[in-house]
Amino acid sequence: MSKAVSRIPSSTLASLLPRALNPHVTVVDLVTAHLTAAVDSDPEDEAAKPINLAGLLPYLGHEELTAVVLRAGHSHPLPTLRFLIALPPPLQPSPPHLAFLAHSLATTRFFSHALDALSHLLRLHPSHDALPTLLLSSQTAPHPSLPGLLVKALLRHARLRDAFRAAHRAAAAGAPPDTVAFNALLAALSRAGRFDELWAARAVMARAEVRPNTHTFNILVTALCRGEDAERAQGFLEELEEQGFEPDVVTYNTLLSGYCRRGKLQDALHLFGVMPPRGVEPDLVSHTVLMDGLCKAGRLNDARRMFDRMVHSGVSPDAIAYSVLIAGYCNEQRVREARLLLMEMVGSGLSSEGFALRAVIESHVKVGKLLTCLNLVSPLRKYGVVIPLESYNCLIGALCEDMRPHAARGLFKWMVEDGHSPSLEMYNMILDCLCQCDSVDDALDVKVEMSSREVRPDFHTYQALVTCLCRLGKSLDGKSVMAEMIESGLQPNEAICTALVCGFCKEGYLDRAELILKAFVLDFQLHCNESYNALMRAYFPGRPAALIKKTRDCHMGYVVNPFACVGLGGGNKSGSKRAAKKKKADDDHPAAPAPVVVDQSAAAAAASPPVGKTKARGKKRGGRGGEGEAAAARGCGWSAASAAV
């Protein structure tokens, strides 16, 4: 018997209890009492204390929710809706629950909350056909706004096709959406470019005898113009005027925009001229649209006259109107007029930190008037105008290309003061320009500033510094910069090798140049023939040890070019003597086999000269070369070779 009782559902067992002891009845009473007692004075009070559902959920089911909705939803629909929305899954209100609440909210003129109820219905039950449920939500006729609210809810969920079908079905059922809902549907179809469905919806609206308003016709005219059918839009407008419809300034502006977009300026100007006789005064948008069309057609003088006419008629231009005319001047490279108009715009208190300022700066850069542009930027900053980062990038880049690094640094300082964060590319741009102008101390200051701003230098930063230092006779400093570069994990290239070798050769430190050359081979496997040939040329005239160096360096993979061979042959002597010396050198030192470096120790051994010659050369140069050659002969890595330098 006990087993049979255990198989009976708890709800059935609870139904056997008296009403006062039935937990399901009690929970309905508690929830209903809470909903009807709360926010009686202000039903839209968002701070209403929510009900504690923790102990009630085990006794809440579909039947209990239905009872709550029927008892509290009619008199207190908004608290009931909030209660249903707060229910955690899997407990969810059914479509009839939410449809009933939407009807009650619409009846009490809480249309926005009724729309929320329908949106919640579509979110919880996306595959449910809500229209029949909504039409049956009341024992009498449903509220007239419900079909329109359903269309808006479907549009809110981007279900454009379902919204069109719902409007069509509701109209066929005798409960068409209202004008506002149809306008929302028409506007959505126009934005989506679905013009066939738009005119079908307009036909449904006409059959249902839903009276259109001015907004409806503006949407239709906009759709015609967007569909590149401005002529049909003009005919449609005349047809509406015959029917008693009076177009407003928005309608005319839409037509003006359509004509200008298609390049039919004469039609646009004609329509602009007939607006005042028809009782419609052109506004700011009307003038701006025409000015834009005139500027794009190259008729800047007419656009300027339109601008002056607008000001004289009492219409104050905004930033867009100024920007349209400024852009026209910039496109025609009339930078003086653009600059004066920009200053007028700033003087009138309008913000110029957008398109207009960028257009003026870029046009000055394009025509090469950089100093004039700098003289424009300075007073603008005094007026409190923040120059855009893109404009700074454009102007600084142009100054660097024009080899004006100090002006670029000054502008760079302004950029940082305006709160912009400089990029690595901008730092490299200025640093490279300073190096090309031989301002190496300023370039090093820029590198220090990069470190202070936690901008890590890259390969291009180091290459520019090393090349400049070596060119200015500071090869040891260049070598220190390269050592820092290697410590940061970057690998030098042949250009850096050439700069260091040529720099040391120019300063007379041939042994250091030779060690640099060997270090690039042993540590980085870089064979720079240009550097080697530069070193060979530096050994002449009158250096017999160069013949020995030529022979052993060929084992390291270097190839002597004709200019170095001329030096080996005696430089400016006659051809016969050069040939004789070349023959003698070839007899004394036969050609080496094909050069292949196997490893560092083998390469260093092949590169080492006889000890006597090394000492003799080292003695002649103050002992520097002997120690470096011996270090290289022992197969030292980059750190040891660089230390020898």
XYZ file of C-alpha atoms in Angstrom:
645
model
C 0.000 0.000 0.000
C 2.833 2.386 0.877
C 4.515 1.615 -2.461
C 1.317 2.481 -4.343
C 0.999 5.777 -2.505
C 4.620 6.669 -3.317
C 3.851 6.385 -7.033
C 1.108 9.029 -6.828
C 2.305 12.516 -8.007
C 2.789 15.043 -5.255
C 0.311 17.429 -6.868
C -2.355 14.728 -6.661
C -1.569 14.134 -3.030
C -1.656 17.864 -2.351
C -5.074 18.117 -3.982
C -6.434 15.779 -1.326
C -5.547 18.302 1.356
C -7.866 21.083 2.465
C -7.465 24.316 0.512
C -5.870 26.093 3.441
C -3.200 23.358 3.698
C -2.573 22.837 -0.047
C 0.926 24.247 -0.834
C 0.090 24.881 -4.493
C -2.917 26.976 -3.553
C -0.897 28.725 -0.873
C 1.913 29.678 -3.277
C -0.606 31.154 -5.731
C -2.148 33.182 -2.905
C 1.267 34.401 -1.733
C 2.428 35.457 -5.213
C -0.878 37.112 -6.055
C -0.937 38.998 -2.761
C 2.604 40.206 -3.347
C 1.865 41.361 -6.901
C -1.371 43.127 -6.047
C 0.062 44.804 -2.946
C 3.272 46.019 -4.588
C 3.588 49.337 -6.421
C -0.091 50.179 -6.143
C 0.718 53.861 -6.147
C 3.320 53.782 -8.934
C 3.059 50.754 -11.213
C 6.161 51.827 -13.149
C 8.390 51.930 -10.074
C 11.501 49.945 -11.082
C 12.700 49.756 -7.487
C 9.829 47.528 -6.375
C 11.021 44.786 -4.070
C 11.118 41.500 -6.025
C 9.512 38.400 -4.632
C 11.755 35.702 -3.154
C 11.302 32.684 -5.425
C 13.700 30.314 -3.683
C 11.104 28.595 -1.502
C 8.264 28.874 -4.016
C 9.757 27.240 -7.105
C 9.045 23.619 -6.059
C 5.327 24.404 -5.959
C 5.120 26.568 -9.101
C 4.012 24.953 -12.347
C 2.084 25.839 -15.468
C -1.286 25.709 -13.709
C -0.047 27.878 -10.847
C 1.371 30.451 -13.283
C -1.931 30.512 -15.148
C -3.776 31.153 -11.894
C -1.367 33.972 -10.981
C -1.728 35.612 -14.411
C -5.532 35.402 -14.340
C -5.809 36.773 -10.806
C -3.150 39.517 -10.920
C -2.470 40.108 -14.610
C -5.602 42.078 -15.345
C -5.404 44.574 -12.486
C -1.603 44.633 -12.042
C -0.115 43.627 -15.413
C 3.265 45.325 -15.004
C 4.292 43.625 -11.708
C 3.007 40.341 -13.126
C 5.141 40.774 -16.254
C 8.223 41.453 -14.146
C 7.477 38.350 -12.107
C 7.225 36.181 -15.232
C 10.407 37.632 -16.753
C 12.313 36.896 -13.529
C 11.384 33.201 -13.527
C 14.483 31.013 -13.902
C 14.576 28.144 -16.413
C 13.167 25.612 -16.894
C 10.086 27.343 -15.504
C 8.874 29.651 -18.270
C 5.649 31.491 -19.023
C 3.680 30.156 -21.958
C 2.673 32.243 -25.025
C -0.924 32.672 -23.734
C 0.423 34.066 -20.445
C 2.487 36.736 -22.192
C -0.199 37.477 -24.790
C -2.740 38.052 -21.995
C -0.340 40.417 -20.233
C 0.377 42.284 -23.486
C -3.366 42.814 -23.926
C -3.729 44.062 -20.342
C -0.742 46.397 -20.678
C -2.035 47.811 -23.959
C -5.449 48.347 -22.371
C -3.830 50.362 -19.574
C -1.788 52.242 -22.222
C 1.573 50.789 -21.159
C 2.481 50.245 -24.804
C 6.247 50.054 -24.323
C 5.807 47.351 -21.672
C 3.352 45.507 -23.893
C 6.067 45.531 -26.556
C 8.488 44.106 -23.980
C 6.024 41.308 -23.209
C 5.761 40.378 -26.893
C 9.548 40.550 -27.296
C 9.905 38.173 -24.339
C 7.377 35.850 -25.973
C 9.378 35.787 -29.223
C 12.607 35.229 -27.317
C 11.291 32.268 -25.303
C 9.224 30.727 -28.095
C 10.827 31.735 -31.423
C 8.994 29.099 -33.469
C 5.557 29.895 -32.043
C 3.008 31.649 -34.270
C 2.156 34.540 -31.991
C -0.536 36.227 -34.078
C -3.409 33.744 -33.428
C -2.520 33.630 -29.733
C -2.548 37.402 -29.621
C -5.908 37.682 -31.374
C -7.394 35.205 -28.855
C -5.810 36.854 -25.807
C -9.094 38.468 -24.787
C -12.606 37.136 -24.481
C -13.711 40.172 -26.473
C -11.939 41.823 -29.394
C -8.165 42.252 -28.930
C -6.759 45.687 -28.391
C -6.257 47.461 -31.763
C -2.595 48.180 -31.041
C -1.607 44.516 -30.522
C -1.012 43.583 -34.210
C 1.133 46.667 -34.640
C 3.057 45.885 -31.462
C 3.677 42.360 -32.749
C 5.075 43.782 -36.006
C 7.401 46.055 -34.012
C 8.497 43.157 -31.799
C 9.336 41.069 -34.865
C 11.320 43.982 -36.303
C 13.139 44.317 -32.991
C 14.279 40.695 -33.432
C 15.314 41.364 -37.060
C 12.587 39.055 -38.395
C 11.682 41.267 -41.321
C 9.931 38.647 -43.424
C 7.849 37.453 -40.448
C 6.891 41.058 -39.704
C 5.659 41.539 -43.278
C 3.646 38.299 -43.117
C 2.168 39.215 -39.732
C 1.024 42.592 -41.076
C -0.541 40.936 -44.130
C -2.324 38.253 -42.064
C -3.528 40.739 -39.446
C -4.986 42.957 -42.153
C -6.706 39.939 -43.732
C -8.141 39.025 -40.310
C -9.696 42.455 -39.924
C -7.215 43.724 -37.324
C -4.571 45.569 -39.353
C -1.561 47.226 -37.709
C -1.785 50.952 -37.165
C -0.001 53.633 -39.180
C 2.996 53.769 -36.831
C 3.583 50.027 -37.187
C 3.259 50.169 -40.963
C 5.724 53.082 -41.045
C 8.214 51.055 -39.021
C 7.798 48.128 -41.425
C 8.170 50.340 -44.509
C 11.287 52.024 -43.105
C 12.888 48.653 -42.292
C 12.162 47.327 -45.786
C 13.600 50.505 -47.322
C 16.805 50.263 -45.272
C 17.178 46.626 -46.323
C 16.727 47.528 -49.988
C 13.714 45.216 -50.348
C 11.699 47.624 -52.437
C 9.307 45.050 -53.941
C 8.143 43.998 -50.482
C 7.957 47.665 -49.496
C 5.444 48.459 -52.227
C 3.574 45.240 -51.429
C 3.290 46.387 -47.808
C 2.094 49.783 -49.055
C -0.613 47.978 -51.060
C -1.662 45.994 -47.964
C -1.856 49.254 -46.066
C -4.077 50.798 -48.757
C -6.416 47.769 -48.924
C -6.805 47.797 -45.144
C -7.676 51.508 -45.355
C -4.928 52.453 -42.915
C -4.502 56.185 -43.433
C -0.887 57.188 -44.202
C 0.692 60.289 -42.726
C 3.540 62.576 -43.744
C 6.128 60.182 -42.374
C 4.715 57.411 -44.558
C 5.138 59.432 -47.734
C 8.625 60.561 -46.716
C 9.615 56.919 -46.347
C 8.203 56.104 -49.771
C 9.945 59.056 -51.415
C 13.205 58.068 -49.728
C 12.778 54.531 -51.021
C 12.228 55.804 -54.543
C 15.339 57.973 -54.361
C 17.407 55.172 -52.861
C 16.230 52.974 -55.682
C 17.748 55.515 -58.102
C 14.281 56.512 -59.314
C 14.094 60.215 -58.499
C 11.866 60.933 -61.509
C 9.294 58.450 -60.260
C 9.600 60.040 -56.830
C 8.798 63.461 -58.317
C 5.771 62.012 -60.100
C 4.718 60.243 -56.912
C 4.984 63.540 -55.053
C 2.801 65.326 -57.607
C 0.263 62.519 -57.350
C 0.162 62.894 -53.585
C -0.297 66.648 -53.898
C -3.310 66.040 -56.132
C -4.717 63.820 -53.377
C -4.378 66.646 -50.860
C -1.103 65.615 -49.290
C 1.175 68.547 -48.452
C 4.851 67.537 -48.494
C 7.049 68.995 -45.799
C 10.687 70.054 -45.882
C 11.841 66.492 -45.163
C 10.152 65.279 -48.336
C 11.778 68.010 -50.418
C 15.187 67.346 -48.844
C 14.853 63.687 -49.737
C 14.161 64.574 -53.357
C 17.032 67.077 -53.410
C 19.391 64.403 -52.130
C 18.215 61.961 -54.784
C 18.728 64.475 -57.609
C 22.189 65.482 -56.364
C 23.264 61.885 -55.920
C 22.437 61.215 -59.568
C 24.169 64.410 -60.723
C 20.946 66.159 -61.837
C 21.821 69.532 -60.352
C 19.501 71.527 -62.588
C 16.500 69.509 -61.414
C 17.657 69.921 -57.824
C 18.061 73.681 -58.225
C 14.616 73.918 -59.848
C 13.030 71.992 -56.975
C 14.912 74.183 -54.498
C 13.489 77.254 -56.219
C 9.849 76.096 -56.080
C 9.966 75.306 -52.361
C 9.213 78.861 -51.094
C 6.253 79.419 -53.479
C 4.772 76.160 -52.190
C 5.035 77.370 -48.616
C 8.095 75.319 -47.635
C 11.210 77.257 -46.618
C 14.555 75.513 -47.258
C 16.350 74.610 -44.052
C 19.978 73.844 -43.197
C 19.762 70.372 -44.703
C 18.391 71.733 -47.980
C 21.289 74.163 -48.381
C 23.897 71.608 -47.305
C 22.657 68.987 -49.762
C 22.806 71.458 -52.648
C 26.245 72.754 -51.618
C 27.546 69.203 -51.557
C 26.190 68.530 -55.033
C 27.685 71.755 -56.392
C 31.091 71.034 -54.836
C 31.198 67.537 -56.291
C 30.382 69.016 -59.700
C 33.282 71.475 -59.363
C 31.017 74.524 -59.091
C 32.689 75.943 -55.988
C 31.730 79.547 -56.652
C 28.052 78.575 -56.852
C 28.447 76.551 -53.657
C 29.986 79.566 -51.911
C 27.096 81.764 -53.069
C 24.675 79.155 -51.725
C 26.529 79.260 -48.393
C 26.341 83.066 -48.219
C 22.667 82.972 -49.191
C 21.982 80.545 -46.369
C 23.720 82.799 -43.829
C 21.891 85.914 -45.067
C 18.542 84.115 -44.824
C 19.129 83.578 -41.105
C 20.104 79.905 -41.223
C 23.227 79.305 -39.128
C 25.650 76.834 -40.721
C 26.754 73.849 -38.680
C 29.988 71.848 -38.787
C 28.668 69.684 -41.629
C 27.888 72.686 -43.837
C 31.361 74.114 -43.237
C 32.963 70.717 -43.848
C 31.174 70.289 -47.186
C 32.497 73.591 -48.516
C 35.973 73.071 -47.026
C 36.195 69.642 -48.651
C 35.260 71.191 -51.982
C 38.047 73.765 -51.704
C 40.548 71.080 -50.691
C 39.632 68.848 -53.620
C 40.361 71.746 -55.980
C 43.592 72.551 -54.041
C 42.319 76.004 -53.126
C 43.990 75.756 -49.738
C 43.849 79.457 -48.896
C 40.040 79.573 -49.066
C 39.838 76.296 -47.150
C 42.158 77.621 -44.439
C 40.219 80.869 -44.026
C 36.901 79.017 -43.875
C 38.316 76.660 -41.251
C 39.404 79.596 -39.082
C 35.933 81.121 -39.525
C 34.431 77.816 -38.432
C 36.619 77.717 -35.307
C 35.841 81.356 -34.550
C 32.110 80.619 -34.619
C 32.567 78.070 -31.839
C 32.031 74.942 -33.919
C 34.145 71.841 -33.451
C 36.709 71.372 -36.209
C 38.397 68.245 -34.886
C 36.905 65.952 -37.496
C 36.901 65.709 -41.244
C 37.347 69.425 -42.012
C 40.645 69.793 -40.156
C 42.080 66.597 -41.618
C 41.107 67.704 -45.123
C 42.793 71.101 -44.723
C 46.038 69.648 -43.352
C 46.220 66.924 -45.990
C 45.586 69.420 -48.787
C 48.412 71.667 -47.523
C 50.726 68.672 -47.423
C 49.674 67.666 -50.917
C 50.583 71.050 -52.404
C 53.791 71.278 -50.338
C 52.844 74.226 -48.102
C 54.220 72.704 -44.914
C 55.270 75.876 -43.096
C 51.898 77.461 -43.806
C 50.260 74.377 -42.348
C 52.428 74.633 -39.224
C 51.390 78.261 -38.855
C 47.781 77.058 -39.021
C 48.206 74.316 -36.421
C 49.751 76.629 -33.821
C 46.767 79.046 -33.441
C 44.324 76.159 -33.619
C 45.978 74.608 -30.562
C 45.742 77.959 -28.783
C 41.989 77.913 -29.459
C 41.860 74.531 -27.700
C 41.427 72.466 -30.861
C 42.863 68.960 -30.509
C 44.618 67.992 -33.724
C 43.715 64.399 -34.746
C 46.455 61.786 -34.635
C 46.034 61.091 -38.361
C 46.777 64.742 -39.133
C 49.910 64.658 -36.993
C 51.072 61.511 -38.782
C 50.504 63.094 -42.181
C 52.278 66.358 -41.363
C 55.226 64.791 -39.517
C 55.758 62.357 -42.370
C 55.764 65.208 -44.890
C 58.267 67.209 -42.809
C 60.578 64.207 -42.604
C 60.364 63.649 -46.356
C 61.250 67.329 -46.817
C 64.281 66.851 -44.520
C 63.000 69.122 -41.761
C 63.642 66.894 -38.733
C 63.677 69.646 -36.101
C 60.304 70.984 -37.236
C 59.040 67.409 -37.147
C 60.331 67.016 -33.566
C 58.568 70.213 -32.517
C 55.315 68.981 -34.017
C 55.923 65.619 -32.367
C 56.140 67.397 -28.997
C 52.783 69.081 -29.653
C 51.303 65.723 -30.504
C 52.397 64.246 -27.167
C 51.077 67.320 -25.319
C 47.687 66.766 -26.976
C 47.516 63.320 -25.377
C 48.350 61.155 -28.385
C 50.579 58.100 -27.953
C 53.425 58.036 -30.498
C 54.023 54.824 -32.384
C 57.263 53.046 -33.235
C 56.832 53.955 -36.909
C 56.644 57.652 -36.054
C 59.747 57.456 -33.864
C 61.640 55.675 -36.650
C 60.491 58.274 -39.159
C 61.920 61.153 -37.105
C 65.063 59.276 -36.071
C 65.864 58.273 -39.644
C 65.411 61.864 -40.823
C 67.751 63.117 -38.075
C 70.342 60.533 -39.074
C 70.118 61.498 -42.731
C 70.721 65.107 -41.693
C 73.737 63.989 -39.568
C 72.040 65.114 -36.310
C 73.153 61.977 -34.544
C 73.023 63.445 -31.019
C 69.369 64.356 -31.487
C 68.744 60.905 -32.932
C 70.252 59.310 -29.826
C 68.022 61.540 -27.681
C 65.018 60.224 -29.607
C 66.155 56.665 -28.857
C 66.407 57.494 -25.140
C 62.912 58.980 -25.267
C 61.653 55.777 -26.874
C 62.993 53.766 -23.945
C 61.405 56.144 -21.439
C 58.022 55.641 -23.141
C 58.516 51.863 -23.262
C 58.640 51.844 -27.066
C 61.096 49.115 -28.017
C 63.462 50.006 -30.892
C 63.420 47.666 -33.852
C 65.933 46.754 -36.550
C 65.366 49.951 -38.547
C 66.084 52.079 -35.471
C 69.461 50.466 -34.868
C 70.462 50.376 -38.536
C 69.850 54.114 -38.954
C 71.920 54.903 -35.838
C 74.834 52.600 -36.699
C 75.021 53.861 -40.274
C 74.976 57.500 -39.190
C 77.582 57.042 -36.442
C 79.976 55.253 -38.779
C 79.511 57.872 -41.475
C 80.371 60.639 -38.982
C 83.577 58.961 -37.797
C 82.112 57.459 -34.602
C 82.455 53.812 -35.516
C 83.197 52.716 -31.943
C 79.880 54.244 -30.842
C 78.229 52.539 -33.793
C 79.706 49.224 -32.679
C 78.317 49.815 -29.167
C 74.868 50.451 -30.623
C 75.143 47.216 -32.598
C 76.129 45.338 -29.429
C 72.971 46.685 -27.761
C 71.006 45.584 -30.796
C 72.376 42.042 -30.519
C 71.592 41.936 -26.786
C 67.975 42.841 -27.578
C 67.687 39.749 -29.778
C 68.013 41.391 -33.200
C 70.452 40.198 -35.885
C 72.581 42.680 -37.871
C 72.645 42.557 -41.646
C 75.141 43.256 -44.423
C 74.329 46.977 -44.442
C 75.415 47.298 -40.805
C 78.543 45.241 -41.514
C 79.437 47.487 -44.457
C 78.871 50.632 -42.389
C 81.140 49.427 -39.569
C 83.917 48.110 -41.823
C 83.932 51.223 -43.999
C 83.807 53.417 -40.910
C 86.792 51.750 -39.260
C 88.707 51.804 -42.555
C 87.989 55.504 -42.955
C 89.262 56.145 -39.427
C 92.392 54.051 -40.033
C 91.502 51.137 -37.746
C 92.012 48.396 -40.305
C 92.528 45.652 -37.719
C 89.209 46.492 -36.077
C 87.537 46.458 -39.464
C 89.070 43.045 -40.147
C 87.859 41.668 -36.817
C 84.347 42.995 -37.466
C 84.397 41.258 -40.828
C 85.485 37.959 -39.288
C 82.966 38.218 -36.470
C 80.123 38.558 -38.978
C 81.311 35.368 -40.667
C 81.892 33.316 -37.529
C 78.939 34.483 -35.441
C 76.258 35.404 -37.988
C 77.361 33.494 -41.119
C 77.222 36.724 -43.143
C 79.712 37.018 -46.033
C 79.683 40.669 -47.082
C 81.833 40.971 -50.214
C 81.327 44.724 -50.337
C 82.846 45.103 -46.871
C 85.726 42.799 -47.744
C 86.560 44.681 -50.932
C 86.412 47.988 -49.055
C 88.888 46.588 -46.545
C 91.169 45.365 -49.334
C 91.188 48.774 -50.959
C 92.081 50.339 -47.619
C 95.234 48.213 -47.353
C 96.845 49.815 -50.431
C 99.161 51.172 -51.615
C 102.325 49.399 -50.460
C 100.979 46.657 -48.127
C 102.587 43.291 -48.992
C 100.666 41.634 -46.163
C 97.492 42.195 -48.182
C 98.517 39.400 -50.538
C 98.609 36.971 -47.620
C 95.274 38.322 -46.353
C 93.702 37.914 -49.780
C 94.739 34.245 -49.874
C 93.472 33.319 -46.437
C 90.226 35.335 -46.699
C 89.269 33.495 -49.839
C 88.993 30.435 -47.610
C 86.300 32.300 -45.630
C 84.057 32.789 -48.640
C 84.985 36.270 -49.882
C 85.375 37.167 -53.558
C 87.753 39.950 -54.629
C 86.251 42.390 -57.126
C 88.219 44.118 -59.936
C 88.766 47.281 -57.921
C 90.541 45.376 -55.174
C 92.568 43.510 -57.792
C 93.700 46.869 -59.207
C 94.967 47.757 -55.759
C 96.755 44.441 -55.447
C 98.331 45.044 -58.844
C 99.884 48.378 -57.925
C 97.136 50.934 -58.410
C 98.178 53.512 -61.029
C 101.138 51.707 -62.625
C 101.300 50.596 -66.218
C 99.441 47.572 -67.423
C 102.572 45.504 -68.060
C 103.870 46.037 -64.544
C 100.482 45.147 -63.098
C 100.447 41.973 -65.167
C 103.965 41.074 -64.046
C 103.113 41.617 -60.398
C 99.904 39.662 -60.768
C 101.832 36.757 -62.345
C 104.413 36.852 -59.557
C 101.713 36.910 -56.896
C 99.951 34.000 -58.547
C 103.231 32.027 -58.690
C 103.999 32.716 -55.044
C 100.436 32.043 -53.884
C 98.475 29.579 -56.017
C 94.710 29.987 -56.257
C 92.796 28.569 -53.304
C 90.138 25.887 -53.757
C 86.432 26.684 -53.665
C 85.828 28.491 -50.323
C 83.657 26.637 -47.812
C 83.560 27.444 -44.090
C 83.057 24.208 -42.167
C 83.019 25.531 -38.616
C 84.347 28.392 -36.579
C 87.640 26.781 -35.538
C 88.439 25.615 -39.079
C 87.583 29.025 -40.506
C 89.718 30.771 -37.917
C 92.653 28.419 -38.580
C 92.376 29.000 -42.326
C 92.206 32.741 -41.720
C 95.291 32.928 -39.425
C 98.494 34.382 -41.003
C 102.058 33.307 -40.190
C 103.049 34.332 -36.700
C 106.038 36.352 -37.781
C 104.053 38.487 -40.188
C 101.345 39.066 -37.595
C 103.822 40.269 -35.036
C 105.572 42.485 -37.546
C 102.312 44.123 -38.528
C 101.219 44.434 -34.919
C 104.495 46.065 -33.990
C 104.145 48.571 -36.780
C 100.616 49.552 -35.600
C 101.305 49.763 -31.919
C 100.425 46.154 -31.031
C 96.676 46.361 -31.729
C 96.505 44.013 -34.653
C 98.500 41.124 -33.187
C 96.217 40.546 -30.246
C 93.052 40.761 -32.381
C 94.452 38.375 -34.992
C 95.464 35.901 -32.311
C 91.989 36.080 -30.771
C 90.359 35.427 -34.133
C 92.811 32.580 -34.760
C 91.644 30.889 -31.600
C 88.114 30.822 -33.020
C 86.532 33.304 -30.598
C 82.840 34.132 -30.811
C 81.290 37.602 -31.396
C 81.760 38.760 -27.828
C 85.485 37.942 -27.779
C 86.099 39.397 -31.217
C 84.227 42.576 -30.368
C 86.158 42.878 -27.121
C 89.389 42.722 -29.123
C 88.145 45.666 -31.201
